[in-house]
Amino acid sequence: GGPNVATVNVQQQVNADAELEIRGWEAIWVQPLSIVLDGLGFMANYSKIDISTIGKDAKALESNVYGLAPSLWNATVYWENEVAAARLSYNWQEGSASSGSNQQGIPFAQLYGEDRGQLDLSTSYTLVNVRSKPQIFFNVTNLTGEERRSFFAFDNAVNDMYDPGTTYTLGVRGTF
């Protein structure tokens, strides 16, 4: 076919004359609620990241930080004692750029991941009257069936979508 028929885009990482500064903060709150119900509590955290660059190639370096969510948070409500435990957790992260520009031959086009949250459940029960004290557990991952999606340049141009569905795990752990 020749060089004009089968064009190939080539991308190469290049060292930049710049410094990347990543600063952020995180707030964490853990609160036992045993005054309401023995073993009850919650925990939550929030993280915020700010990226800045300085130097001759600062703009080029800033656009090469991929997959770093600017903000994320998670929260867990739990109840546990020596025999049983249950945790319900929600994790959320803000979408971010996942590639550089010039994707699929379009100079301004980048790939972006969307904001995404996921709810998970974890439970267990220990059979204390059995000699080896086995534990029965039941976990549900992605309880609400959230998809993971990325888009190409515009938020209505889907690049890929992954629908993992909900995963249920039932099992027994123990020592013998």
Coordinates of C-alpha atoms in Angstrom, one line a residue:
G1 CA 0.0 0.0 0.0
G2 CA 2.8 2.5 0.6
P3 CA 3.5 5.1 3.2
N4 CA 0.4 7.2 2.3
V5 CA -2.0 4.4 2.7
A6 CA -1.0 2.9 6.1
T7 CA -0.2 5.8 8.4
V8 CA 0.9 5.1 11.9
N9 CA 0.8 7.5 14.9
V10 CA 3.9 7.3 17.1
Q11 CA 4.0 8.8 20.6
Q12 CA 7.1 9.0 22.7
Q13 CA 7.7 10.2 26.2
V14 CA 10.1 13.2 26.3
N15 CA 11.9 14.6 29.4
A16 CA 10.7 18.1 30.1
D17 CA 12.7 21.0 31.5
A18 CA 10.3 21.6 34.3
E19 CA 9.3 20.6 37.9
L20 CA 6.1 18.9 38.8
E21 CA 4.7 19.8 42.2
I22 CA 1.9 17.7 43.6
R23 CA 0.3 19.0 46.8
G24 CA -2.8 18.0 48.5
W25 CA -4.5 17.4 51.7
E26 CA -6.6 14.6 53.3
A27 CA -9.2 14.7 56.0
I28 CA -10.1 11.5 57.9
W29 CA -12.8 10.9 60.4
V30 CA -13.3 7.7 62.4
Q31 CA -16.2 7.7 64.8
P32 CA -17.2 4.7 66.9
L33 CA -20.9 4.8 67.8
S34 CA -20.9 2.2 70.6
I35 CA -23.2 4.5 72.6
V36 CA -25.9 3.8 70.0
L37 CA -25.1 0.1 69.5
D38 CA -22.0 -1.9 70.6
G39 CA -19.6 -2.3 67.7
L40 CA -21.3 0.3 65.4
G41 CA -19.2 3.1 63.8
F42 CA -18.3 4.9 60.6
M43 CA -15.2 6.2 59.0
A44 CA -14.7 8.6 56.1
N45 CA -12.0 10.4 54.2
Y46 CA -11.6 13.0 51.6
S47 CA -8.5 13.7 49.5
K48 CA -7.8 16.7 47.3
I49 CA -4.8 17.0 45.0
D50 CA -3.4 20.1 43.2
I51 CA -0.8 19.8 40.5
S52 CA 1.4 22.7 39.4
T53 CA 4.5 23.0 37.3
I54 CA 7.3 25.5 37.0
G55 CA 10.1 25.8 34.4
K56 CA 10.6 26.2 30.7
D57 CA 8.5 23.2 29.7
A58 CA 5.9 23.5 32.5
K59 CA 2.9 23.3 30.2
A60 CA 4.1 20.1 28.5
L61 CA 4.8 18.5 31.9
E62 CA 1.4 19.4 33.4
S63 CA -0.4 17.8 30.5
N64 CA 1.6 14.5 31.0
V65 CA 0.1 13.6 34.4
Y66 CA -2.5 10.9 33.7
G67 CA -4.9 8.9 35.8
L68 CA -4.5 11.1 38.9
A69 CA -7.9 11.9 40.3
P70 CA -8.1 15.6 41.5
S71 CA -10.4 14.5 44.4
L72 CA -11.7 11.3 45.9
W73 CA -13.6 10.3 49.0
N74 CA -14.8 7.1 50.7
A75 CA -17.1 6.3 53.6
T76 CA -17.7 3.1 55.5
V77 CA -20.4 2.2 58.1
Y78 CA -19.5 -0.8 60.1
W79 CA -20.8 -3.0 62.9
E80 CA -18.6 -5.7 64.4
N81 CA -18.1 -7.9 67.5
E82 CA -16.3 -11.1 68.2
V83 CA -18.8 -13.2 66.2
A84 CA -20.2 -11.1 63.4
A85 CA -19.2 -8.2 61.3
A86 CA -20.8 -6.1 58.5
R87 CA -19.4 -3.2 56.5
L88 CA -21.0 -1.0 53.8
S89 CA -18.5 1.1 51.9
Y90 CA -18.8 3.7 49.2
N91 CA -15.8 4.9 47.2
W92 CA -15.9 7.8 44.7
Q93 CA -13.2 9.4 42.5
E94 CA -13.3 12.4 40.2
G95 CA -12.6 11.6 36.5
S96 CA -9.2 12.6 35.0
A97 CA -7.2 12.6 31.8
S98 CA -5.9 9.2 31.0
S99 CA -3.7 10.1 28.0
G100 CA -2.0 12.9 26.2
S101 CA -3.3 14.8 23.3
N102 CA -3.2 13.7 19.6
Q103 CA -5.2 10.6 20.2
Q104 CA -6.4 8.8 17.1
G105 CA -4.9 11.4 14.8
I106 CA -6.8 14.4 16.3
P107 CA -4.4 17.0 17.7
F108 CA -6.5 18.2 20.6
A109 CA -8.1 14.9 21.5
Q110 CA -7.3 13.2 24.9
L111 CA -8.9 10.3 26.7
Y112 CA -10.7 11.0 29.9
G113 CA -12.1 8.8 32.6
E114 CA -15.5 9.7 34.1
D115 CA -16.3 10.3 37.7
R116 CA -17.1 6.9 39.3
G117 CA -18.5 5.7 42.6
Q118 CA -18.9 2.1 43.9
L119 CA -20.8 0.6 46.8
D120 CA -19.5 -2.6 48.4
L121 CA -20.8 -4.8 51.2
S122 CA -18.7 -7.2 53.4
T123 CA -20.2 -9.5 56.1
S124 CA -18.9 -12.4 58.1
Y125 CA -20.1 -14.7 60.9
T126 CA -17.8 -16.9 63.0
L127 CA -19.0 -20.3 64.2
V128 CA -17.6 -20.0 67.7
N129 CA -19.1 -23.4 68.8
V130 CA -17.1 -25.3 66.2
R131 CA -13.6 -26.3 67.3
S132 CA -11.6 -24.6 64.6
K133 CA -14.0 -21.5 64.6
P134 CA -14.5 -21.3 60.9
Q135 CA -15.9 -18.0 59.5
I136 CA -18.6 -17.8 56.9
F137 CA -18.4 -14.7 54.8
F138 CA -20.6 -13.0 52.2
N139 CA -19.3 -10.1 50.1
V140 CA -20.9 -8.0 47.4
T141 CA -18.7 -5.9 45.1
N142 CA -20.2 -3.1 43.1
L143 CA -23.6 -3.5 44.8
T144 CA -25.3 -0.9 42.5
G145 CA -23.7 -2.3 39.2
E146 CA -21.8 0.9 38.3
E147 CA -20.0 1.0 34.9
R148 CA -16.5 2.3 34.3
R149 CA -16.5 4.6 31.2
S150 CA -13.9 6.7 29.4
F151 CA -14.5 9.2 26.6
F152 CA -12.6 10.6 23.7
A153 CA -12.2 14.4 23.6
F154 CA -15.9 15.0 24.2
D155 CA -18.0 13.5 27.0
N156 CA -20.5 12.1 24.5
A157 CA -17.8 10.3 22.5
V158 CA -17.4 7.0 24.4
N159 CA -13.9 5.5 24.1
D160 CA -14.6 2.4 26.1
M161 CA -17.1 1.2 28.7
Y162 CA -16.6 -1.7 31.1
D163 CA -19.6 -3.1 32.9
P164 CA -18.2 -5.4 35.6
G165 CA -21.7 -6.0 37.0
T166 CA -22.2 -7.0 40.6
T167 CA -20.0 -9.8 42.1
Y168 CA -21.2 -12.0 44.9
T169 CA -18.8 -14.0 47.0
L170 CA -19.8 -16.6 49.5
G171 CA -17.2 -18.7 51.3
V172 CA -15.7 -20.2 54.4
R173 CA -12.4 -19.4 56.0
G174 CA -10.8 -21.2 58.9
T175 CA -7.7 -22.8 60.3
F176 CA -7.2 -26.5 61.0

